[in-house]
Amino acid sequence: MKTMGIIFANDGNISALTEKRTMASLPFGGRYRQVDFALSNLAAAGVRHLGIITRYNYQSLLNHIGSGEEWGLELEEGGLEFLTPYAMSTRNNYRGKLESLHYAMDFLTYGDEDEYLIMIDSAVLSNIDLNSVLASHIDSGKDITIVTKTGIANGEKMLDMALKLDDQGNVQDIVVDYAASSEYDASMDIFILSKKWLIQQVKEHIARNLYHMDRDLVLGLWQAGQLSINVYRFKGHVMYNESVEEYFSNSMSLINKEIRHDLFHYNHPVYTKVRDRVPTYYGEDCQIKDCIVADGCMLEGKAEDCIIFRQVTVEEGADVENSIIMNDTVIGKDAEIKYAILDKNVTVRPGARLVGTPSNPIIIKRGETV
Amino acid sequence: MYFQKKRCIAMLLAGGQGSRLKVLTEKTAKPAVPFGGKYRIIDFPLSNCVNSGIDTVGILTQYQPLELNEYIGNGQPWGLNKTHSCAQVLPPYERHDKKSGWYKGTANAIYQNIDFIERFDPDYVVILSGDHIYKMDYAAMVKYHEKNNAACTIAVRNVPLEEASRFGILNTNPDNSIYEFEEKPPKPKSTNASMGIYVFNWKVLHDALVADEEDPNSSNDFGKNIIPSLLNAGHKMMAYPFEGYWKDVGTIDSLWEANMELLGKEPEFNIRGDERSKIYARNDAYPSSYIDGDSKIYNSFIAEGCEVYGTVRHSIISIGCTIGEGALVEDSVVMPGVVIEPGAVVRHAILGENSKVCQNAVVGGAFEPDQAKEISVTAKGAVVEANTVLKPGEML
C-alpha cells in the first residue's frame, strides 16, 4: 500500500523573519529549516511521492530542498514535486488548502497506486512516526485521522483547529480559528485520509465555493454528520512556531535535554541540506555555556543560552546572551547582544550593543550591518 | 554503454593496511580512519580531485574494504555520482588468464584495472594514495606536466636532510627534470622527497605496467619498479615542487600530530579555506551540538551531534560524542561516537570510534613537550572500565 505526502509550506508568517522566505524555510535549531521535520517524518515513513505546496517567497525553499536527495527523495518515479502557483492549473493564489489541492489536481490524480494521503504543515515541528498514525487510521476505518496534542490549548493561544474528546476518544466538539480552553486537543495540522475520498471531497467543496480544510471539510462535514474522525494523540514533543515569541522560546527550549532528545531521536534522524562545513573551533578564551552550536563556527567570545547556526563568528570580547544567531553572521569584538534574533549574514560592528526582551526580541534582517 | 573521453582521471590506491596505526586499523582500512572531527583520510585526496576538476576516480581497495566501500558509496558526498563522473571502487577480482588475484603491489593494482582506465581513453592518469592529509590542486600539476612535455611528473617536497633517508629521493637538474631516483637512500644526495603523487601520460604508463607485469622479479611497485624503469628507458620525468602542508598520517604519533595541527587561531593546517578548496565528507544526520553551562572548552574542535558537559582542552571531538560532567579531555583525538562518562580523565590519547571511557577511568597522562610521546589508544568499540587506568602509550 502506497502513501502520498503533501506538505503545506506557506501557512502563516512571523514578521521580518518570513518577509523573504516561507515558514517552511525558516531556519531552526542551528542547522535546520522548519520543513526538514515534515520531510524527514514523511521520508522515514516510506513516502516516496511527495508534493510541496507553496505560493510565494519560495526561492529559498527550492534552494534548500533541491532534488530532495538529502532526504532520499530524488527518485525517477514519483519523488518530490514543488507545486507553485505556476506549476498548478491557475495563476491565482489559493484561498485555502482545499482550493490549493484543487489547483494541484493533476499531481493528486497522477498514479493510481497511492491509496492514502498524508497532509502535513511545515510550521508545526515534531519527530513523529507517521507509520503508526497510518496504522491507526487504517485500523479505525474512519474517514479521516487528525493528529492532536494535549496541553497546548490554554484559552489564549489561537489554534487553527481544536477538538474536544470524551473518555472513549469520540469527538464532542470542534472549533476552528479559536483560542480553545485547556480541555481541548490542539490539531497538529497532520491529516491522513484516503486519496480517492479526498479528491472527491475537494471537487464537491470547490463546486460549492468552499475551500477551507478545517472549517469546511472537517467541521462542516462533521456537523452535518457526514464525517467519521479518528483522533491520534501524539505523545512526543510538539513545537508550534506561529509567532516570533513562540519561535524564540521553542528555539531556546532545545537547551533542555529531554526536549532536544525527543525532537532529535538517534533512531529517527532529522535530515537537512549538507553544507560541508568544518567542525566548530572554540578559541583559547571562549566561554560558551548552555548553547546549541552548529558546525563551521569560530567562537572566541562569550555566548550563553544561544542558538548558534552554521559558520557564525563570535569575536573576542563579544558577549551574546539569550539570542538566535543564524548562518554566516559575524559578531564583532566587544559587541553586546541580548534577546536578539540575528538573521543570516548579519554583521555586528565591534562594540555594538543590541538589547531586546524575552517577549520582544530585537530582529536584525538578513544581510544587515548594525 | 557510452563513456565520455576524459583528459585526465585519477586512480587512488586505498588498499593498504596501515599496520603502523595498530588497533585503529584492525577493522578499518587506513583511508577510512577518521580525521579532524568529521572527515576520513580519504576525503582529502577525493576532495582534492573534485576541487581540481577531476570527476572520474578509481579507488583500489583490498584490506578490510567493508567500511571504506560503505563510506564511498556512490560518490554522492563528493559530487562524483553524475552521468559522466564516478567514484568507482575497484577491488581485486578473478580473471580467466589467472593474471589476477590479490593486488601484489601498487603497480599491479593499476595493471589489473587497465580495462577500467581505457574506458575513458584518458591522456593523463594521476596516481594518488589514501595516506596523506593535504590540499593540492592536481590540475596545476597536470598543467605543469603538459607544459614540460613530460612522460611522468612526481610531486616532491623538501624534507630535512636527516629525515631524507626515510623517503624516496629524487635527484634533479636545475630545470626540475629528474636524473636519478633513490628509494630510502642511506646517504641522500638531495632533499626532494617523493610524495607518492604521480601524473603519467597514460600510453607510457600502460606500456610500463605491461612490461613490469612480465618481469617475474619485479615487486610491482611504483617507487621500486615503475619509476626506475621509466628513468632507465630515458623518458622525460619532472619533479613538481609542492610547498603546502602535507602530512603522512601512517603512525599513531603522526596521526595525533596532524589532528593537533588543525588547532589554534592560525593553525598549521587551515582546513577552513575558501569554497574552492573545501574538503567534503559523507555527512551523518547529527543535530547541532549542545554545550552545557558547566562545561569549559579551550582551543578545540567540536563537530556536530556532541553533548559536552565536562572540560575539553586542546582536543578534537568528533561527531556524535558525549563528554560527561566533570570529565576532562586534554591533548586528545576523540573519534566519532565516543562516550566519555562523568569524572573520567583522558590525556594524550586517541580514542577509536564508538569506544567508551567509563566513570572515573583514566586514559593516558601528561608529558613534557620535549619528552617522547606516549599516546594511549583505544580500538573501535573498546571499553575502558570504570575506575581503571589505561597507561600512557598503552593500547586497548
mmCIF file of C-alpha atoms in Angstrom, chain B residues 37-314:
data_model
loop_
_atom_site.group_PDB
_atom_site.id
_atom_site.type_symbol
_atom_site.label_atom_id
_atom_site.label_comp_id
_atom_site.label_asym_id
_atom_site.label_seq_id
_atom_site.Cartn_x
_atom_site.Cartn_y
_atom_site.Cartn_z
ATOM 1 C CA GLY B 37 36.365 15.631 13.762
ATOM 2 C CA LYS B 38 34.190 14.751 10.760
ATOM 3 C CA TYR B 39 36.452 13.555 7.988
ATOM 4 C CA ARG B 40 38.191 10.360 6.988
ATOM 5 C CA ILE B 41 41.669 10.332 5.493
ATOM 6 C CA ILE B 42 40.362 9.509 2.003
ATOM 7 C CA ASP B 43 38.265 12.709 1.973
ATOM 8 C CA PHE B 44 41.443 14.704 1.337
ATOM 9 C CA PRO B 45 42.590 13.149 -1.963
ATOM 10 C CA LEU B 46 38.958 12.719 -3.073
ATOM 11 C CA SER B 47 38.081 16.359 -2.368
ATOM 12 C CA ASN B 48 41.327 17.484 -3.993
ATOM 13 C CA CYS B 49 40.250 15.603 -7.140
ATOM 14 C CA VAL B 50 36.852 17.281 -7.182
ATOM 15 C CA ASN B 51 38.368 20.703 -6.493
ATOM 16 C CA SER B 52 40.847 20.098 -9.332
ATOM 17 C CA GLY B 53 38.098 19.266 -11.815
ATOM 18 C CA ILE B 54 38.884 15.538 -11.916
ATOM 19 C CA ASP B 55 35.498 13.819 -11.973
ATOM 20 C CA THR B 56 36.487 10.202 -12.573
ATOM 21 C CA VAL B 57 38.237 8.399 -9.746
ATOM 22 C CA GLY B 58 39.018 4.699 -9.480
ATOM 23 C CA ILE B 59 39.542 3.633 -5.872
ATOM 24 C CA LEU B 60 41.627 0.490 -5.407
ATOM 25 C CA THR B 61 40.653 -1.346 -2.267
ATOM 26 C CA GLN B 62 41.883 -4.573 -0.751
ATOM 27 C CA TYR B 63 42.371 -4.574 3.029
ATOM 28 C CA GLN B 64 39.189 -4.511 5.208
ATOM 29 C CA PRO B 65 37.107 -2.853 2.487
ATOM 30 C CA LEU B 66 33.611 -3.034 4.016
ATOM 31 C CA GLU B 67 33.651 0.261 5.861
ATOM 32 C CA LEU B 68 35.549 2.045 3.117
ATOM 33 C CA ASN B 69 33.112 0.815 0.456
ATOM 34 C CA GLU B 70 30.141 1.932 2.523
ATOM 35 C CA TYR B 71 31.757 5.279 3.091
ATOM 36 C CA ILE B 72 32.456 5.932 -0.586
ATOM 37 C CA GLY B 73 29.091 4.554 -1.675
ATOM 38 C CA ASN B 74 28.079 6.093 -4.990
ATOM 39 C CA GLY B 75 30.389 9.079 -4.512
ATOM 40 C CA GLN B 76 27.477 11.443 -3.839
ATOM 41 C CA PRO B 77 29.118 13.407 -0.972
ATOM 42 C CA TRP B 78 31.901 14.467 -3.364
ATOM 43 C CA GLY B 79 29.534 15.070 -6.277
ATOM 44 C CA LEU B 80 31.025 12.070 -8.118
ATOM 45 C CA ASN B 81 27.694 10.421 -8.918
ATOM 46 C CA LYS B 82 26.704 12.323 -12.051
ATOM 47 C CA THR B 83 26.106 10.948 -15.545
ATOM 48 C CA HIS B 84 29.742 11.291 -16.601
ATOM 49 C CA SER B 85 31.538 11.209 -13.280
ATOM 50 C CA CYS B 86 32.254 8.417 -10.847
ATOM 51 C CA ALA B 87 33.973 7.227 -7.718
ATOM 52 C CA GLN B 88 34.378 3.589 -8.675
ATOM 53 C CA VAL B 89 35.542 1.128 -6.044
ATOM 54 C CA LEU B 90 37.888 -1.401 -7.667
ATOM 55 C CA PRO B 91 38.521 -4.490 -5.565
ATOM 56 C CA PRO B 92 40.795 -7.330 -6.755
ATOM 57 C CA TYR B 93 38.979 -9.869 -8.910
ATOM 58 C CA GLU B 94 39.493 -13.148 -10.743
ATOM 59 C CA ARG B 95 40.340 -13.226 -14.444
ATOM 60 C CA HIS B 96 40.318 -16.030 -16.991
ATOM 61 C CA ASP B 97 44.088 -15.802 -17.593
ATOM 62 C CA LYS B 98 44.954 -16.080 -13.891
ATOM 63 C CA LYS B 99 46.815 -12.752 -14.095
ATOM 64 C CA SER B 100 44.745 -11.646 -11.186
ATOM 65 C CA GLY B 101 44.018 -12.251 -7.557
ATOM 66 C CA TRP B 102 45.154 -10.044 -4.707
ATOM 67 C CA TYR B 103 46.928 -6.851 -5.702
ATOM 68 C CA LYS B 104 50.628 -7.755 -5.493
ATOM 69 C CA GLY B 105 51.805 -4.168 -5.347
ATOM 70 C CA THR B 106 50.763 -0.627 -6.203
ATOM 71 C CA ALA B 107 51.668 -1.032 -9.884
ATOM 72 C CA ASN B 108 49.940 -4.400 -10.120
ATOM 73 C CA ALA B 109 46.764 -2.856 -8.678
ATOM 74 C CA ILE B 110 46.687 -0.358 -11.559
ATOM 75 C CA TYR B 111 47.685 -3.088 -14.055
ATOM 76 C CA GLN B 112 44.692 -5.191 -13.043
ATOM 77 C CA ASN B 113 42.414 -2.251 -13.771
ATOM 78 C CA ILE B 114 43.709 -1.228 -17.191
ATOM 79 C CA ASP B 115 40.259 -2.003 -18.613
ATOM 80 C CA PHE B 116 38.645 0.499 -16.253
ATOM 81 C CA ILE B 117 41.102 3.220 -17.284
ATOM 82 C CA GLU B 118 40.816 2.553 -21.023
ATOM 83 C CA ARG B 119 37.058 3.112 -20.998
ATOM 84 C CA PHE B 120 37.751 6.808 -20.542
ATOM 85 C CA ASP B 121 40.573 6.962 -23.096
ATOM 86 C CA PRO B 122 42.478 9.405 -20.864
ATOM 87 C CA ASP B 123 45.544 11.427 -21.879
ATOM 88 C CA TYR B 124 46.775 11.573 -18.299
ATOM 89 C CA VAL B 125 46.356 9.424 -15.235
ATOM 90 C CA VAL B 126 47.005 10.787 -11.754
ATOM 91 C CA ILE B 127 48.082 8.184 -9.204
ATOM 92 C CA LEU B 128 47.255 9.050 -5.586
ATOM 93 C CA SER B 129 47.320 7.344 -2.238
ATOM 94 C CA GLY B 130 44.915 7.477 0.663
ATOM 95 C CA ASP B 131 47.563 8.084 3.316
ATOM 96 C CA HIS B 132 48.087 11.820 3.487
ATOM 97 C CA ILE B 133 46.464 14.973 4.784
ATOM 98 C CA TYR B 134 46.898 17.908 2.411
ATOM 99 C CA LYS B 135 45.150 20.220 -0.016
ATOM 100 C CA MET B 136 46.563 20.289 -3.526
ATOM 101 C CA ASP B 137 45.409 21.447 -6.940
ATOM 102 C CA TYR B 138 46.168 18.445 -9.161
ATOM 103 C CA ALA B 139 45.044 20.461 -12.186
ATOM 104 C CA ALA B 140 48.037 22.784 -11.737
ATOM 105 C CA MET B 141 50.317 19.758 -11.582
ATOM 106 C CA VAL B 142 48.817 18.294 -14.763
ATOM 107 C CA LYS B 143 49.278 21.650 -16.482
ATOM 108 C CA TYR B 144 52.932 21.685 -15.392
ATOM 109 C CA HIS B 145 53.331 18.120 -16.669
ATOM 110 C CA GLU B 146 51.809 19.095 -20.007
ATOM 111 C CA LYS B 147 53.849 22.268 -20.344
ATOM 112 C CA ASN B 148 57.078 20.350 -19.756
ATOM 113 C CA ASN B 149 56.089 17.659 -22.185
ATOM 114 C CA ALA B 150 56.965 15.066 -19.571
ATOM 115 C CA ALA B 151 56.117 11.368 -19.578
ATOM 116 C CA CYS B 152 55.814 11.376 -15.814
ATOM 117 C CA THR B 153 55.700 14.093 -13.161
ATOM 118 C CA ILE B 154 56.213 13.385 -9.481
ATOM 119 C CA ALA B 155 55.205 15.771 -6.702
ATOM 120 C CA VAL B 156 58.101 16.427 -4.347
ATOM 121 C CA ARG B 157 58.608 18.312 -1.157
ATOM 122 C CA ASN B 158 61.660 19.418 0.679
ATOM 123 C CA VAL B 159 62.361 17.361 3.784
ATOM 124 C CA PRO B 160 65.075 17.898 6.427
ATOM 125 C CA LEU B 161 68.288 16.144 5.398
ATOM 126 C CA GLU B 162 68.299 13.927 8.490
ATOM 127 C CA GLU B 163 64.852 12.575 7.546
ATOM 128 C CA ALA B 164 65.566 12.176 3.831
ATOM 129 C CA SER B 165 66.653 8.557 4.111
ATOM 130 C CA ARG B 166 63.094 7.591 5.100
ATOM 131 C CA PHE B 167 61.728 8.699 1.723
ATOM 132 C CA GLY B 168 62.099 8.025 -1.971
ATOM 133 C CA ILE B 169 64.507 10.808 -3.014
ATOM 134 C CA LEU B 170 64.501 12.391 -6.466
ATOM 135 C CA ASN B 171 67.736 13.974 -7.656
ATOM 136 C CA THR B 172 67.025 16.703 -10.179
ATOM 137 C CA ASN B 173 68.690 19.033 -12.669
ATOM 138 C CA PRO B 174 68.189 22.796 -12.268
ATOM 139 C CA ASP B 175 65.118 22.629 -14.555
ATOM 140 C CA ASN B 176 63.481 20.117 -12.144
ATOM 141 C CA SER B 177 63.934 17.218 -14.535
ATOM 142 C CA ILE B 178 64.797 14.033 -12.682
ATOM 143 C CA TYR B 179 68.055 12.208 -13.394
ATOM 144 C CA GLU B 180 68.043 9.752 -10.524
ATOM 145 C CA PHE B 181 65.667 8.091 -8.089
ATOM 146 C CA GLU B 182 66.822 6.546 -4.843
ATOM 147 C CA GLU B 183 64.441 4.618 -2.605
ATOM 148 C CA LYS B 184 65.267 5.343 1.054
ATOM 149 C CA PRO B 185 68.969 6.137 0.421
ATOM 150 C CA PRO B 186 71.342 5.803 3.427
ATOM 151 C CA LYS B 187 73.284 8.853 2.139
ATOM 152 C CA PRO B 188 70.786 11.088 0.360
ATOM 153 C CA LYS B 189 72.164 13.456 -2.300
ATOM 154 C CA SER B 190 69.221 15.807 -2.109
ATOM 155 C CA THR B 191 66.153 16.511 -0.015
ATOM 156 C CA ASN B 192 63.458 16.248 -2.708
ATOM 157 C CA ALA B 193 61.180 13.582 -1.259
ATOM 158 C CA SER B 194 58.563 11.916 -3.441
ATOM 159 C CA MET B 195 55.031 12.498 -2.137
ATOM 160 C CA GLY B 196 53.694 9.425 -3.934
ATOM 161 C CA ILE B 197 51.613 11.637 -6.252
ATOM 162 C CA TYR B 198 52.266 10.924 -9.927
ATOM 163 C CA VAL B 199 50.970 12.230 -13.232
ATOM 164 C CA PHE B 200 51.598 9.863 -16.160
ATOM 165 C CA ASN B 201 50.942 10.001 -19.840
ATOM 166 C CA TRP B 202 48.586 7.065 -19.973
ATOM 167 C CA LYS B 203 50.254 5.468 -23.008
ATOM 168 C CA VAL B 204 53.644 5.491 -21.289
ATOM 169 C CA LEU B 205 52.222 4.141 -18.043
ATOM 170 C CA HIS B 206 50.226 1.472 -19.845
ATOM 171 C CA ASP B 207 53.309 0.083 -21.575
ATOM 172 C CA ALA B 208 55.374 0.276 -18.396
ATOM 173 C CA LEU B 209 52.703 -1.630 -16.441
ATOM 174 C CA VAL B 210 52.512 -4.363 -19.077
ATOM 175 C CA ALA B 211 56.312 -4.719 -19.157
ATOM 176 C CA ASP B 212 56.510 -4.717 -15.364
ATOM 177 C CA GLU B 213 53.915 -7.481 -15.124
ATOM 178 C CA GLU B 214 56.023 -9.675 -17.412
ATOM 179 C CA ASP B 215 59.073 -9.292 -15.177
ATOM 180 C CA PRO B 216 58.890 -12.148 -12.632
ATOM 181 C CA ASN B 217 61.448 -10.435 -10.385
ATOM 182 C CA SER B 218 59.537 -7.200 -10.052
ATOM 183 C CA SER B 219 57.736 -6.358 -6.851
ATOM 184 C CA ASN B 220 55.187 -4.457 -8.987
ATOM 185 C CA ASP B 221 55.615 -1.240 -7.064
ATOM 186 C CA PHE B 222 55.615 2.335 -8.406
ATOM 187 C CA GLY B 223 58.550 3.527 -6.308
ATOM 188 C CA LYS B 224 60.670 0.413 -6.614
ATOM 189 C CA ASN B 225 59.966 -0.611 -10.208
ATOM 190 C CA ILE B 226 57.922 1.666 -12.457
ATOM 191 C CA ILE B 227 59.729 4.948 -11.740
ATOM 192 C CA PRO B 228 63.290 3.477 -12.053
ATOM 193 C CA SER B 229 62.392 1.606 -15.254
ATOM 194 C CA LEU B 230 60.956 4.741 -16.882
ATOM 195 C CA LEU B 231 64.084 6.677 -15.902
ATOM 196 C CA ASN B 232 66.322 3.948 -17.337
ATOM 197 C CA ALA B 233 64.323 3.981 -20.556
ATOM 198 C CA GLY B 234 65.144 7.674 -20.935
ATOM 199 C CA HIS B 235 61.644 9.136 -20.523
ATOM 200 C CA LYS B 236 61.386 12.770 -19.552
ATOM 201 C CA MET B 237 60.469 12.881 -15.883
ATOM 202 C CA MET B 238 59.804 16.023 -13.911
ATOM 203 C CA ALA B 239 59.712 16.879 -10.244
ATOM 204 C CA TYR B 240 56.801 19.122 -9.225
ATOM 205 C CA PRO B 241 57.744 21.063 -6.096
ATOM 206 C CA PHE B 242 54.904 21.384 -3.579
ATOM 207 C CA GLU B 243 55.216 23.730 -0.638
ATOM 208 C CA GLY B 244 51.889 23.478 1.176
ATOM 209 C CA TYR B 245 51.012 21.429 4.226
ATOM 210 C CA TRP B 246 51.385 17.684 3.669
ATOM 211 C CA LYS B 247 51.400 15.059 6.353
ATOM 212 C CA ASP B 248 51.806 11.329 6.263
ATOM 213 C CA VAL B 249 49.427 10.004 8.904
ATOM 214 C CA GLY B 250 50.717 6.445 8.833
ATOM 215 C CA THR B 251 51.669 6.203 12.510
ATOM 216 C CA ILE B 252 49.874 6.806 15.792
ATOM 217 C CA ASP B 253 52.167 9.755 16.560
ATOM 218 C CA SER B 254 51.786 11.412 13.168
ATOM 219 C CA LEU B 255 48.017 10.900 13.153
ATOM 220 C CA TRP B 256 47.798 12.550 16.568
ATOM 221 C CA GLU B 257 50.101 15.385 15.488
ATOM 222 C CA ALA B 258 48.217 16.069 12.273
ATOM 223 C CA ASN B 259 44.968 16.348 14.239
ATOM 224 C CA MET B 260 46.599 18.758 16.683
ATOM 225 C CA GLU B 261 47.902 20.850 13.790
ATOM 226 C CA LEU B 262 44.309 21.783 12.944
ATOM 227 C CA LEU B 263 44.007 23.696 16.204
ATOM 228 C CA GLY B 264 44.974 27.231 17.129
ATOM 229 C CA LYS B 265 43.933 30.601 15.854
ATOM 230 C CA GLU B 266 46.378 30.319 12.997
ATOM 231 C CA PRO B 267 46.659 26.557 12.630
ATOM 232 C CA GLU B 268 49.486 24.868 10.816
ATOM 233 C CA PHE B 269 46.930 23.268 8.534
ATOM 234 C CA ASN B 270 43.962 25.525 7.942
ATOM 235 C CA ILE B 271 41.179 23.176 6.994
ATOM 236 C CA ARG B 272 38.739 26.085 6.527
ATOM 237 C CA GLY B 273 39.905 27.993 3.491
ATOM 238 C CA ASP B 274 37.751 29.056 0.579
ATOM 239 C CA GLU B 275 34.953 27.288 -1.249
ATOM 240 C CA ARG B 276 37.263 26.012 -3.975
ATOM 241 C CA SER B 277 39.418 24.015 -1.606
ATOM 242 C CA LYS B 278 36.662 22.704 0.626
ATOM 243 C CA ILE B 279 37.025 19.186 1.996
ATOM 244 C CA TYR B 280 33.876 17.126 1.515
ATOM 245 C CA ALA B 281 32.820 14.216 3.696
ATOM 246 C CA ARG B 282 29.887 11.871 3.969
ATOM 247 C CA ASN B 283 27.535 13.528 6.442
ATOM 248 C CA ASP B 284 25.642 11.720 9.138
ATOM 249 C CA ALA B 285 22.399 13.366 10.163
ATOM 250 C CA TYR B 286 23.531 14.586 13.560
ATOM 251 C CA PRO B 287 21.828 17.565 15.210
ATOM 252 C CA SER B 288 23.786 20.607 16.372
ATOM 253 C CA SER B 289 25.964 20.122 19.422
ATOM 254 C CA TYR B 290 24.905 21.038 22.935
ATOM 255 C CA ILE B 291 27.414 22.829 25.145
ATOM 256 C CA ASP B 292 26.372 22.733 28.787
ATOM 257 C CA GLY B 293 26.624 25.550 31.327
ATOM 258 C CA ASP B 294 29.161 23.656 33.422
ATOM 259 C CA SER B 295 31.445 22.816 30.502
ATOM 260 C CA LYS B 296 34.708 24.521 29.663
ATOM 261 C CA ILE B 297 36.226 24.377 26.211
ATOM 262 C CA TYR B 298 39.598 25.765 25.198
ATOM 263 C CA ASN B 299 41.303 25.707 21.804
ATOM 264 C CA SER B 300 39.389 22.724 20.430
ATOM 265 C CA PHE B 301 37.371 21.433 17.515
ATOM 266 C CA ILE B 302 33.924 20.108 18.315
ATOM 267 C CA ALA B 303 31.949 18.576 15.480
ATOM 268 C CA GLU B 304 28.162 18.182 15.306
ATOM 269 C CA GLY B 305 25.998 15.871 17.379
ATOM 270 C CA CYS B 306 28.083 16.232 20.551
ATOM 271 C CA GLU B 307 26.949 16.856 24.093
ATOM 272 C CA VAL B 308 29.657 18.480 26.191
ATOM 273 C CA TYR B 309 29.235 18.704 29.982
ATOM 274 C CA GLY B 310 32.901 18.431 31.021
ATOM 275 C CA THR B 311 36.176 20.174 30.232
ATOM 276 C CA VAL B 312 37.863 19.956 26.828
ATOM 277 C CA ARG B 313 41.276 21.446 26.207
ATOM 278 C CA HIS B 314 43.356 21.319 23.026
#
